[in-house]
mmCIF file of C-alpha atoms and ligand atoms in Angstrom:
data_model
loop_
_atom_site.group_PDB
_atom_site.id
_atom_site.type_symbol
_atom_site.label_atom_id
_atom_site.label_comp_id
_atom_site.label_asym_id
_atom_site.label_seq_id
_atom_site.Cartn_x
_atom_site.Cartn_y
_atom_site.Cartn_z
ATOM 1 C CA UNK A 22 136.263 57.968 22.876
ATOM 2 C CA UNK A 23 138.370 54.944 23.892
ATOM 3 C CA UNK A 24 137.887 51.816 21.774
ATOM 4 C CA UNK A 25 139.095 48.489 23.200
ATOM 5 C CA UNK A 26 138.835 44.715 22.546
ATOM 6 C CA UNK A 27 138.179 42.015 24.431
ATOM 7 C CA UNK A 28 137.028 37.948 24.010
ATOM 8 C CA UNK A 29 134.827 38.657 26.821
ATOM 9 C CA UNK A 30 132.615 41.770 28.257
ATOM 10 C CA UNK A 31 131.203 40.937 31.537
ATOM 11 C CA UNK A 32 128.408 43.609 32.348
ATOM 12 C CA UNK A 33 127.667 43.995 36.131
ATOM 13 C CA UNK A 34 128.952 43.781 38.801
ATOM 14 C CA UNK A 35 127.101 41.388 41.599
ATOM 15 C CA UNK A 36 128.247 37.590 42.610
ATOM 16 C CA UNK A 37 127.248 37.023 39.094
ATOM 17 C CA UNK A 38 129.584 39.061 37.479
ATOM 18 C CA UNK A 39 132.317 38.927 39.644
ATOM 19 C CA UNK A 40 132.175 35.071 39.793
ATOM 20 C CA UNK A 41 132.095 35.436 35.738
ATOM 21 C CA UNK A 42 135.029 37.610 36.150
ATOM 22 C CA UNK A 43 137.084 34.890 38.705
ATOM 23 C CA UNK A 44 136.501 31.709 36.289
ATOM 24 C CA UNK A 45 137.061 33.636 32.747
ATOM 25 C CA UNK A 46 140.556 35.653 34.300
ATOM 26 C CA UNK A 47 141.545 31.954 35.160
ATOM 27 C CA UNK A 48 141.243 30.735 32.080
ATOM 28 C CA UNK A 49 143.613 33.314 30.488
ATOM 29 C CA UNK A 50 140.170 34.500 29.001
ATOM 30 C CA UNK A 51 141.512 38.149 29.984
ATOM 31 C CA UNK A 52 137.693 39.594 30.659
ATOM 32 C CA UNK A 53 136.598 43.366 31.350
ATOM 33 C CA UNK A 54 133.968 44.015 33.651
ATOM 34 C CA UNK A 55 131.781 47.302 33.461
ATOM 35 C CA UNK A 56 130.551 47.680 37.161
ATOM 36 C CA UNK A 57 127.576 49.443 36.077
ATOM 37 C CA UNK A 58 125.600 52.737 39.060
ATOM 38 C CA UNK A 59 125.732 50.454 41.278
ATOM 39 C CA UNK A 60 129.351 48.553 41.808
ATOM 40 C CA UNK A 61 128.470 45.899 43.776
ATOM 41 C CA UNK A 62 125.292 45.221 43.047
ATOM 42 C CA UNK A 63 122.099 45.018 45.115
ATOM 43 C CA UNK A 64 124.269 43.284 48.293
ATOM 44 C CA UNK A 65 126.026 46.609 49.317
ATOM 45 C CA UNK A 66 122.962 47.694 50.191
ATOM 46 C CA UNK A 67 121.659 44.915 52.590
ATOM 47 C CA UNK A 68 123.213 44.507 56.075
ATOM 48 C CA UNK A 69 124.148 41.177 57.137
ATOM 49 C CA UNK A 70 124.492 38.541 54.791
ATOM 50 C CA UNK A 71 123.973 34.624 56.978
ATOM 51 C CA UNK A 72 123.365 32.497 54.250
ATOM 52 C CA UNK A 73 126.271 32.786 51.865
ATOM 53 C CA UNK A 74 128.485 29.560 52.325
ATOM 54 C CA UNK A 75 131.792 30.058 53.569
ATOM 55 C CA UNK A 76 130.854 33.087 56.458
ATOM 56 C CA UNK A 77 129.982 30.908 59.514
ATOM 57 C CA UNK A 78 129.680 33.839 61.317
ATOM 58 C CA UNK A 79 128.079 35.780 59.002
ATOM 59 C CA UNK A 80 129.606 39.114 56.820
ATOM 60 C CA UNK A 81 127.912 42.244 55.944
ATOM 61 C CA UNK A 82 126.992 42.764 52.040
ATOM 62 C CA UNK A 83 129.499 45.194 50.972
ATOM 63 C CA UNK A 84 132.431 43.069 52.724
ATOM 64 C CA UNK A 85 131.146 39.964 50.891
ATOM 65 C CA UNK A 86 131.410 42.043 47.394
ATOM 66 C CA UNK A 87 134.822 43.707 48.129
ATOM 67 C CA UNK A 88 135.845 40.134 48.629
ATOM 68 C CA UNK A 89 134.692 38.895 45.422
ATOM 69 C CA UNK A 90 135.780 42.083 44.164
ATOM 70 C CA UNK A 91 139.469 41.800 44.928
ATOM 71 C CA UNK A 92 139.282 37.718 43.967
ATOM 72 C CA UNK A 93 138.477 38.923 40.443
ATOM 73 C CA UNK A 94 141.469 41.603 40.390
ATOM 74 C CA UNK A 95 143.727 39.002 41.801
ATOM 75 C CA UNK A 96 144.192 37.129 38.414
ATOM 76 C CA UNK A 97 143.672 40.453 36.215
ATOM 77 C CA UNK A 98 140.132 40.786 35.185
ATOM 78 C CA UNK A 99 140.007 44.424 34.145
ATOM 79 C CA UNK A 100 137.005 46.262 35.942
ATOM 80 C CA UNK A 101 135.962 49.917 35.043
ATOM 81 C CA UNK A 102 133.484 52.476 35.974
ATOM 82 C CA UNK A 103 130.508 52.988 34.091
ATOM 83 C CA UNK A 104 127.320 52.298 32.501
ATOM 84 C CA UNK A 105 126.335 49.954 29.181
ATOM 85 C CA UNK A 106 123.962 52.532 27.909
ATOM 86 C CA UNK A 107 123.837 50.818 24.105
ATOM 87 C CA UNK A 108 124.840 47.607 22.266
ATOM 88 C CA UNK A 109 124.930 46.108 18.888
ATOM 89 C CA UNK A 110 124.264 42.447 19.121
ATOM 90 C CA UNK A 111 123.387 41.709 15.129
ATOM 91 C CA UNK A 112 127.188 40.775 14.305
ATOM 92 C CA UNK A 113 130.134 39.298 16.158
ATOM 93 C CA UNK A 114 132.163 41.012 17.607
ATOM 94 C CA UNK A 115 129.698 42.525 19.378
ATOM 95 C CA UNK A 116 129.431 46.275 20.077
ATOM 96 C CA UNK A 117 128.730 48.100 23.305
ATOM 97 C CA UNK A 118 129.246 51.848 24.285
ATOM 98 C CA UNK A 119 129.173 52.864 28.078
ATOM 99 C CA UNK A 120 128.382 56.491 29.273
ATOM 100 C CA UNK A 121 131.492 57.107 30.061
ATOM 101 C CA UNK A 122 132.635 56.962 25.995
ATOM 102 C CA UNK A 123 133.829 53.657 26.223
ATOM 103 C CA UNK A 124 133.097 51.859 22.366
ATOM 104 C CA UNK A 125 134.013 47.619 23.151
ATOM 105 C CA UNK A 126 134.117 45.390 20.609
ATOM 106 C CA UNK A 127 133.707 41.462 21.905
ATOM 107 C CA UNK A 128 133.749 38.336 21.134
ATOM 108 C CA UNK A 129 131.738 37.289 23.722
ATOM 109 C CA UNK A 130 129.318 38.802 26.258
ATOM 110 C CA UNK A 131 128.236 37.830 29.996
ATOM 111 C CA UNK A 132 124.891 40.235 30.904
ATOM 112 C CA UNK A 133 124.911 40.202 34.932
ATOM 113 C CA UNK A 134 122.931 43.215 35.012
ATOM 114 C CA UNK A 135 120.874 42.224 38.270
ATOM 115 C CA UNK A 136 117.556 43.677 39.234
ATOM 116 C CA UNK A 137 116.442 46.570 40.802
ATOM 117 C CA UNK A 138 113.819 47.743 43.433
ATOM 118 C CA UNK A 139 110.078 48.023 42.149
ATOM 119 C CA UNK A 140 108.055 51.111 43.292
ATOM 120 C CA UNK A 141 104.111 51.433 43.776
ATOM 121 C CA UNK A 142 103.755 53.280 40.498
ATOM 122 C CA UNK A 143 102.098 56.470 42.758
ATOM 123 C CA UNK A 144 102.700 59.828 41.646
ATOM 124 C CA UNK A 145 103.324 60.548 45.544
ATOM 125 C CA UNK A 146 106.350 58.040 45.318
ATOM 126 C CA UNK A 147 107.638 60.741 42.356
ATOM 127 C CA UNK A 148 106.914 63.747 44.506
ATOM 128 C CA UNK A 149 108.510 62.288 47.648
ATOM 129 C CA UNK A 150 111.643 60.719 46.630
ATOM 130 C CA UNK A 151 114.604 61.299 48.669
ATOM 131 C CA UNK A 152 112.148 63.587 50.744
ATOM 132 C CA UNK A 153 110.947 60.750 52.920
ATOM 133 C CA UNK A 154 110.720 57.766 49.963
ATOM 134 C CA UNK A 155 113.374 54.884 49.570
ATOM 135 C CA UNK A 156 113.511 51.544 48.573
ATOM 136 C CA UNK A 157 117.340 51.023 50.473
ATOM 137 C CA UNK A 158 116.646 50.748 54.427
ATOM 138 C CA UNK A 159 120.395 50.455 54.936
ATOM 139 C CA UNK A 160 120.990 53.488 52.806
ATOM 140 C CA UNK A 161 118.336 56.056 54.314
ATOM 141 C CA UNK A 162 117.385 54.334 57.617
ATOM 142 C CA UNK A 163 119.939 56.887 59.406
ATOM 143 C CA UNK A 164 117.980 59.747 58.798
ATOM 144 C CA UNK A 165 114.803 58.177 60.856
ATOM 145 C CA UNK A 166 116.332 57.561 64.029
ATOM 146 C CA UNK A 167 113.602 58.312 66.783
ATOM 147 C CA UNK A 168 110.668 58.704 63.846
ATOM 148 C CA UNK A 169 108.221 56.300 62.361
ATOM 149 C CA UNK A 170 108.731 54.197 59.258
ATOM 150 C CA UNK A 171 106.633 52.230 57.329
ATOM 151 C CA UNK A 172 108.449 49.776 55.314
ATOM 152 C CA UNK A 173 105.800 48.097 52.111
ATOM 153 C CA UNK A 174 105.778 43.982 51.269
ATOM 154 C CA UNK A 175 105.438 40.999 53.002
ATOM 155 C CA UNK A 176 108.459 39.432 51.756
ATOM 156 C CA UNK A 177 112.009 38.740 53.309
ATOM 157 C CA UNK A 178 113.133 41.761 51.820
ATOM 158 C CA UNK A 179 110.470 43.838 53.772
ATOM 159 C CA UNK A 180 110.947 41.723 56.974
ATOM 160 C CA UNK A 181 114.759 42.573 56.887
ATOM 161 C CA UNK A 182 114.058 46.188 56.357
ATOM 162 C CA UNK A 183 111.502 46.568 59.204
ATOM 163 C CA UNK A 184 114.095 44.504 61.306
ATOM 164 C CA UNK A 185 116.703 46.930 60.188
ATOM 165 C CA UNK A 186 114.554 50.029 60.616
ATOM 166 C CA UNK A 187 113.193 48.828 63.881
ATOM 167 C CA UNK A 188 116.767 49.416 65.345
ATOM 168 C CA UNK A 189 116.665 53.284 64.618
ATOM 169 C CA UNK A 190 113.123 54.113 64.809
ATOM 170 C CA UNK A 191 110.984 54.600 67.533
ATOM 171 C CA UNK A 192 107.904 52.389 65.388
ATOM 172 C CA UNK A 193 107.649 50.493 62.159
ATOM 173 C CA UNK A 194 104.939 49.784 60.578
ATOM 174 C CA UNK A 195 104.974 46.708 58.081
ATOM 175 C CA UNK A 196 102.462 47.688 55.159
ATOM 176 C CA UNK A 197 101.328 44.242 54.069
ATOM 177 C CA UNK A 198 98.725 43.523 50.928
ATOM 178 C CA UNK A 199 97.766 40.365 52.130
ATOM 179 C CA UNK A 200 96.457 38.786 55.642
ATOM 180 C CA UNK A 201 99.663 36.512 55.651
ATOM 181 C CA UNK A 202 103.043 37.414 55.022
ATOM 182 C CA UNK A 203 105.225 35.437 52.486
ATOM 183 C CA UNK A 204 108.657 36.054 53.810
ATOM 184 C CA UNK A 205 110.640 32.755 55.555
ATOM 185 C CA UNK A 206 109.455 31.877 59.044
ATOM 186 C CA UNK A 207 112.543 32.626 60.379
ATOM 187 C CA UNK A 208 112.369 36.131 59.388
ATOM 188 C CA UNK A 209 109.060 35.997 60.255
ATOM 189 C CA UNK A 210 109.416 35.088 63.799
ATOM 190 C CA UNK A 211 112.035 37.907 64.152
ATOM 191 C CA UNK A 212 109.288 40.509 63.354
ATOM 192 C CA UNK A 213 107.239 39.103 65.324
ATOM 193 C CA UNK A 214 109.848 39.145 68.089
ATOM 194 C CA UNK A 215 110.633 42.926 67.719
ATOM 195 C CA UNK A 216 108.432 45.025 70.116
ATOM 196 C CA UNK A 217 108.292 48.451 68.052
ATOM 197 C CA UNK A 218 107.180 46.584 64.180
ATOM 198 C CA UNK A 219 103.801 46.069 64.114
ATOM 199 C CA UNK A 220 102.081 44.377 60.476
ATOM 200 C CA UNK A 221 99.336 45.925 59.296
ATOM 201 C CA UNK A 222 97.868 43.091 57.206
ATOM 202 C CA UNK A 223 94.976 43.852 54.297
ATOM 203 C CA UNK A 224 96.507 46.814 53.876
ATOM 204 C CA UNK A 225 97.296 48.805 50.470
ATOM 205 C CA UNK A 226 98.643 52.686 50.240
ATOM 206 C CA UNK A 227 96.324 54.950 48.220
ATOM 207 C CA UNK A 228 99.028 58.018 48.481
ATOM 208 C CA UNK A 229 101.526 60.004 51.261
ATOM 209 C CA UNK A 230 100.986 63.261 52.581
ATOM 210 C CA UNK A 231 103.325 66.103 53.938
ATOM 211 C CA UNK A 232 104.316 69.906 53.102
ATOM 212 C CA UNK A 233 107.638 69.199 51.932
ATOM 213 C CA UNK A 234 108.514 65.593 53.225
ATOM 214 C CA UNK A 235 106.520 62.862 54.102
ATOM 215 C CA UNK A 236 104.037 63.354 57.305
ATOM 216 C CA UNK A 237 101.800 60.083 56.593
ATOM 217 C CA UNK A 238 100.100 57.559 54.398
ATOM 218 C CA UNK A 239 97.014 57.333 53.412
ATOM 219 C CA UNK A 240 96.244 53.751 53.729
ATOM 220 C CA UNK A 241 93.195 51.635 53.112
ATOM 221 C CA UNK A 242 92.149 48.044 54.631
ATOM 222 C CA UNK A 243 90.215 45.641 53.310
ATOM 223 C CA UNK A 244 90.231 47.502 50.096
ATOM 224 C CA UNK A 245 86.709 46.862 47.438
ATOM 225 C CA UNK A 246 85.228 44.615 50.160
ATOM 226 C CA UNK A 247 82.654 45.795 52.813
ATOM 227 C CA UNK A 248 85.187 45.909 55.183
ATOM 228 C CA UNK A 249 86.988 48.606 53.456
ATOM 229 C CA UNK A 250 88.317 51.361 56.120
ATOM 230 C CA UNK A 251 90.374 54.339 55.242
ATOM 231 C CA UNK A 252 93.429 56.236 57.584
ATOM 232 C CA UNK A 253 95.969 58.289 57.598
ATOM 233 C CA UNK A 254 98.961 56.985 59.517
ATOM 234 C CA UNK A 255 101.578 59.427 60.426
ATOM 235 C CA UNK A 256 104.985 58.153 59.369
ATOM 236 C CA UNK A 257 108.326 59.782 58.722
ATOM 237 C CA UNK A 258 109.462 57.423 56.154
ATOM 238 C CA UNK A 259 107.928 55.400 53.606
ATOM 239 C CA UNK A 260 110.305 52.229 52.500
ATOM 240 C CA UNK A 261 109.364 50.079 49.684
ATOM 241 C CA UNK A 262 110.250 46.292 49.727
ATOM 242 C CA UNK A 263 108.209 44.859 47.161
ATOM 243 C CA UNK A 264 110.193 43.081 44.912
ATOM 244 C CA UNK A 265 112.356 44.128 42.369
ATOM 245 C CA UNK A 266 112.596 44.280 38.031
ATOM 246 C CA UNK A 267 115.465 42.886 36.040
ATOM 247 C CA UNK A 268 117.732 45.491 34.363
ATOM 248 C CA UNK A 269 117.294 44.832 30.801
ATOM 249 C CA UNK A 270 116.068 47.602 28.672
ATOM 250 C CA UNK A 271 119.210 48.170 27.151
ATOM 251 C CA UNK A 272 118.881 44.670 25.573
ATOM 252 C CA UNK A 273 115.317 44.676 24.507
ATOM 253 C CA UNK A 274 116.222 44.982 21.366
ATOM 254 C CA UNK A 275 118.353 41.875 20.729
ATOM 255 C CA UNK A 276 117.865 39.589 23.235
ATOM 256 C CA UNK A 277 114.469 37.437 24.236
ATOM 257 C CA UNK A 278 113.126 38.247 27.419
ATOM 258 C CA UNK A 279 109.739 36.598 29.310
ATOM 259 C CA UNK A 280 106.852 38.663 29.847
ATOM 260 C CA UNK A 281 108.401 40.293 32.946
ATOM 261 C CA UNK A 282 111.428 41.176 31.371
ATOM 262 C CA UNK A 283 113.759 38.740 32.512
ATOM 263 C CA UNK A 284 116.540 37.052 29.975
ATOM 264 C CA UNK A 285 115.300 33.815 28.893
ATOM 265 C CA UNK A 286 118.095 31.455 28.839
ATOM 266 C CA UNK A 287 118.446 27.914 27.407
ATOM 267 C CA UNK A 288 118.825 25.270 30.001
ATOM 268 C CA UNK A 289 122.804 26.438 30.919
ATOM 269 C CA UNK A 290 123.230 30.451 30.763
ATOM 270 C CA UNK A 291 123.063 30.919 26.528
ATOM 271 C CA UNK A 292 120.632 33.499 25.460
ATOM 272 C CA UNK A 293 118.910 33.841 21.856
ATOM 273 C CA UNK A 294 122.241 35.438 20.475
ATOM 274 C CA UNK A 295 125.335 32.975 20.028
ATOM 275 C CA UNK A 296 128.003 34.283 22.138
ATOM 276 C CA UNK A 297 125.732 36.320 24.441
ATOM 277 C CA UNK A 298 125.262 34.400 27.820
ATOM 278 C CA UNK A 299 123.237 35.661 30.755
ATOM 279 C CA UNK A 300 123.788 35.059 34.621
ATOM 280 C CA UNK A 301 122.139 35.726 38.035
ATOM 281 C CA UNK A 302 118.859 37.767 39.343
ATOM 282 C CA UNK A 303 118.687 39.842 35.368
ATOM 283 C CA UNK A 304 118.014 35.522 34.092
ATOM 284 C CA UNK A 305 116.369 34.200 36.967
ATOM 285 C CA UNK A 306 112.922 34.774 38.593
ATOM 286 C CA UNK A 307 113.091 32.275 40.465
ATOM 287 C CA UNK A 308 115.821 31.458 43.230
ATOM 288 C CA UNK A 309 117.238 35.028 43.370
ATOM 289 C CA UNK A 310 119.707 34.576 45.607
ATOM 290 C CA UNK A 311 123.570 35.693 46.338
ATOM 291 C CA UNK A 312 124.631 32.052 45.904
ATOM 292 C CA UNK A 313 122.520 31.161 42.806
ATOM 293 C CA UNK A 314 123.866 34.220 40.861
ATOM 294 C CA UNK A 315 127.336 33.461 41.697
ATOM 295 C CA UNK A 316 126.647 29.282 40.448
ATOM 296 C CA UNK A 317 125.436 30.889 37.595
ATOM 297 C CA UNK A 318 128.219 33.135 37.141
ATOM 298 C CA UNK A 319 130.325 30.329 37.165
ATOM 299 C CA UNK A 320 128.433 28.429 34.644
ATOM 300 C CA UNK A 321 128.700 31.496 31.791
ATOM 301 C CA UNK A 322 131.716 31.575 32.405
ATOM 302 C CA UNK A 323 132.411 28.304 31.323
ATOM 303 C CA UNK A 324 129.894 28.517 28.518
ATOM 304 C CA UNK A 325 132.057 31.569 27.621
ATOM 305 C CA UNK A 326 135.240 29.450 27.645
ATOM 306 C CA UNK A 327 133.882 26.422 25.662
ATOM 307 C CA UNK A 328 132.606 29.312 23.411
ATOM 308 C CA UNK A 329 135.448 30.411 22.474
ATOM 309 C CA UNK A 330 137.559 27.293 21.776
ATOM 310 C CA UNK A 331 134.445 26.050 19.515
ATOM 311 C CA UNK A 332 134.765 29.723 17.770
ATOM 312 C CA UNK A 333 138.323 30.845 17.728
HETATM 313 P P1 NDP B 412 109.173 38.834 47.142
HETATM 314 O O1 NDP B 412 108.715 38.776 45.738
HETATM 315 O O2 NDP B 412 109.478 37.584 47.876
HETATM 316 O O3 NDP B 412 108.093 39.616 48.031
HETATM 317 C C1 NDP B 412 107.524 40.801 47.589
HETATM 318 C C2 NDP B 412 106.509 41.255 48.618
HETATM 319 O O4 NDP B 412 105.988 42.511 48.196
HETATM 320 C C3 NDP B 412 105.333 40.309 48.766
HETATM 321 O O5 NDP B 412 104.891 40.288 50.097
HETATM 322 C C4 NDP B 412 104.286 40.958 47.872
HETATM 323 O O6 NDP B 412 102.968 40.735 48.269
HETATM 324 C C5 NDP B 412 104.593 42.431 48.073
HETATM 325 N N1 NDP B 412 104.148 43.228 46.937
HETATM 326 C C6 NDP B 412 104.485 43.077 45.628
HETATM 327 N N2 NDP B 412 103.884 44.028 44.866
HETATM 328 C C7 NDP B 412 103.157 44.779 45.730
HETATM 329 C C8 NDP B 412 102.316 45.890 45.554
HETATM 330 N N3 NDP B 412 102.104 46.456 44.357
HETATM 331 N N4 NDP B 412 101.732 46.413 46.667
HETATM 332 C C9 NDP B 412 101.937 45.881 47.886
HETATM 333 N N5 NDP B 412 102.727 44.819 48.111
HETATM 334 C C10 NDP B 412 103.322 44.270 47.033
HETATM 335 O O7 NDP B 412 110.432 39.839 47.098
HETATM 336 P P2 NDP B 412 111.619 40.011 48.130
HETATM 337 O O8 NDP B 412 112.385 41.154 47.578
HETATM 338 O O9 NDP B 412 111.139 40.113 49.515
HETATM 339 O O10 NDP B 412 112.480 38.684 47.999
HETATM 340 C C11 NDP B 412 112.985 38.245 46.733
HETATM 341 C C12 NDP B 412 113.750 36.932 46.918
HETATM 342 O O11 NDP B 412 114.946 37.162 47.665
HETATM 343 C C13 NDP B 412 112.937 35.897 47.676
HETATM 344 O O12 NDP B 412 113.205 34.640 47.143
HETATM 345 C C14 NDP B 412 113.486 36.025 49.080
HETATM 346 O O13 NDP B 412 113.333 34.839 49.818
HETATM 347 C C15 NDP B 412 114.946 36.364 48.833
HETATM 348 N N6 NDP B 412 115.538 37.106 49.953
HETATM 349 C C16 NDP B 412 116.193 36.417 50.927
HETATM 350 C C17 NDP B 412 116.743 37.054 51.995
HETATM 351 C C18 NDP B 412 117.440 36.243 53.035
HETATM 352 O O14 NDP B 412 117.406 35.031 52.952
HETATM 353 N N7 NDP B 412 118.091 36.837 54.008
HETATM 354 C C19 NDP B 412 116.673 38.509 52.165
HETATM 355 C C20 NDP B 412 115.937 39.160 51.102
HETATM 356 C C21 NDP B 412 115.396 38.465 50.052
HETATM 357 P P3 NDP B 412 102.197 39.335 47.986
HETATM 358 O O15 NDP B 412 102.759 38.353 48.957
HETATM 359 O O16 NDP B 412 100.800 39.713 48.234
HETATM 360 O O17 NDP B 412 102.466 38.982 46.549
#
């Protein structure tokens, strides 16, 4: 096991963490970042991003984190592999152990830890994973070229997937629980634009058939009203787009979180524990957004500093 010390553990790696990582290297803070499964975060798996400022043309997700990426190297933060999988929070400095047999003791912490997609909660989605289920469009969508997809939510997360899908396979299908779909109107009108996506509104997924990967939904409209019709559409691939959970189980224990789980955190980025700080999508459940994270990055980052000098 390899112990090491630092004044400041920055866990994940998203705009959050990496704009943690930019201000606290800086400021001669010296941080360490643990990158967590997924380095990068949730934007190296989305396509194009068009609303970060900066990109007038546009830059694709996993450019715009190699970017931020290299901008924290550049003036030394120190960012390794692996996963916080426990951490001691009762005492300064705190304690936190990765998978990879890291043991850190630090002063202070940044928790950037992000969110991650939410699933249906059927056994189906279980039995079908990787065998016709996903939740990453851009990660999977090569494997349905020429089939039918159905891509679940309403939201712009859904609309972008069906958009995405829509450009490999022959017919998407947009499940959608509601008669109205929530995503922006732009994204909306791009849907609507798209010949091959069609939105099945008032519609909810009761399970997925198939021998060994998926051959179809069974899907129900108008569900518990006299309305209510049952079919079986055959699909290929079954994406879900509904939304996503922070990642904060690992904290539970220490640090206050809302009824959903996300970290609840004072009116800048401070958490319940003095010298813990919390920034981006795993604190907020309400803007969610590349930019946000990384202005909230920022912000811990300068809690962290003025921290420090009040706690030296
Ligand atoms: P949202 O929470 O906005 O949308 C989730 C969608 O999934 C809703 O349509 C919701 O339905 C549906 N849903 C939730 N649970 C279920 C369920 N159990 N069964 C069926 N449907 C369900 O999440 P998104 O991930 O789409 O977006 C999150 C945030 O990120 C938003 O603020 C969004 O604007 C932003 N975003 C922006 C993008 C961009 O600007 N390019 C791209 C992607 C995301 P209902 O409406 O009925 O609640």
């Amino acid at each position: 096991m390899e112990h090491i010390k630092t004044r400041c553990l920055i866990i994940g790696s998203g705009p959050a963490g990496y704009t943690a990582a930019i201000y606290t290297s800086r400021a001669n803070v010296n941080p360490i970042l643990i990158e967590g499964y997924q380095p990068g975060g949730q934007l190296t798996i989305t396509t194009e991003v068009e609303n970060f400022p900066g990109y007038p043309k546009g830059v694709t997700g996993p450019q715009l984190m190699e970017d931020l990426r290299a901008q924290a190297s550049r003036f030394g933060a120190d960012i390794r592999a692996g996963y916080v999988d426990k951490v001691d929070f009762s005492s300064r400095p705190f304690r936190i152990h990765t998978d990879n047999d890291l043991e850190i003791e630090a002063d202070t912490v940044i928790i950037c830890t992000g969110a991650s997609a939410k699933y249906l909660g059927l056994d189906d989605e279980k039995k079908y994973n990787g065998l016709g289920v996903s939740a990453c469009a851009t990660c999977d969508g090569f494997f349905y070229r020429g089939k039918k997809v159905a891509v679940v939510g309403g939201g712009d997360t859904a609309c972008e997937e069906a958009l995405y899908l829509s450009n490999l396979a022959s017919e998407v299908y947009l499940i959608v629980r509601k008669d109205y779909l929530r995503a922006s109107k732009v994204m909306q009108q791009r849907v609507f634009d798209k010949e091959n996506i069609q939105v099945l509104y008032n519609t909810t997924t009761a399970g997925l058939y198939g021998e060994e990967f998926v051959e179809g939904a069974h899907l129900v409209e108008h569900i518990g009203t006299d309305k209510e019709l049952k079919f079986d559409l055959q699909i290929d691939g079954f994406f879900l787009a509904i939304g996503h959970k922070p990642n904060t189980e690992v904290f539970r224990d220490y640090i206050e979180l809302d009824e959903v789980g996300y970290i609840k955190v004072n009116s800048g980025t401070a958490t319940n524990v003095r010298g813990v700080f919390a920034a981006g999508d795993v604190a907020d459940p309400t803007y969610r957004q590349a930019i946000t994270a990384a202005g909230m990055g920022c912000k811990a980052a300068l809690d962290v500093e003025r921290f420090l000098a009040e706690n030296h």
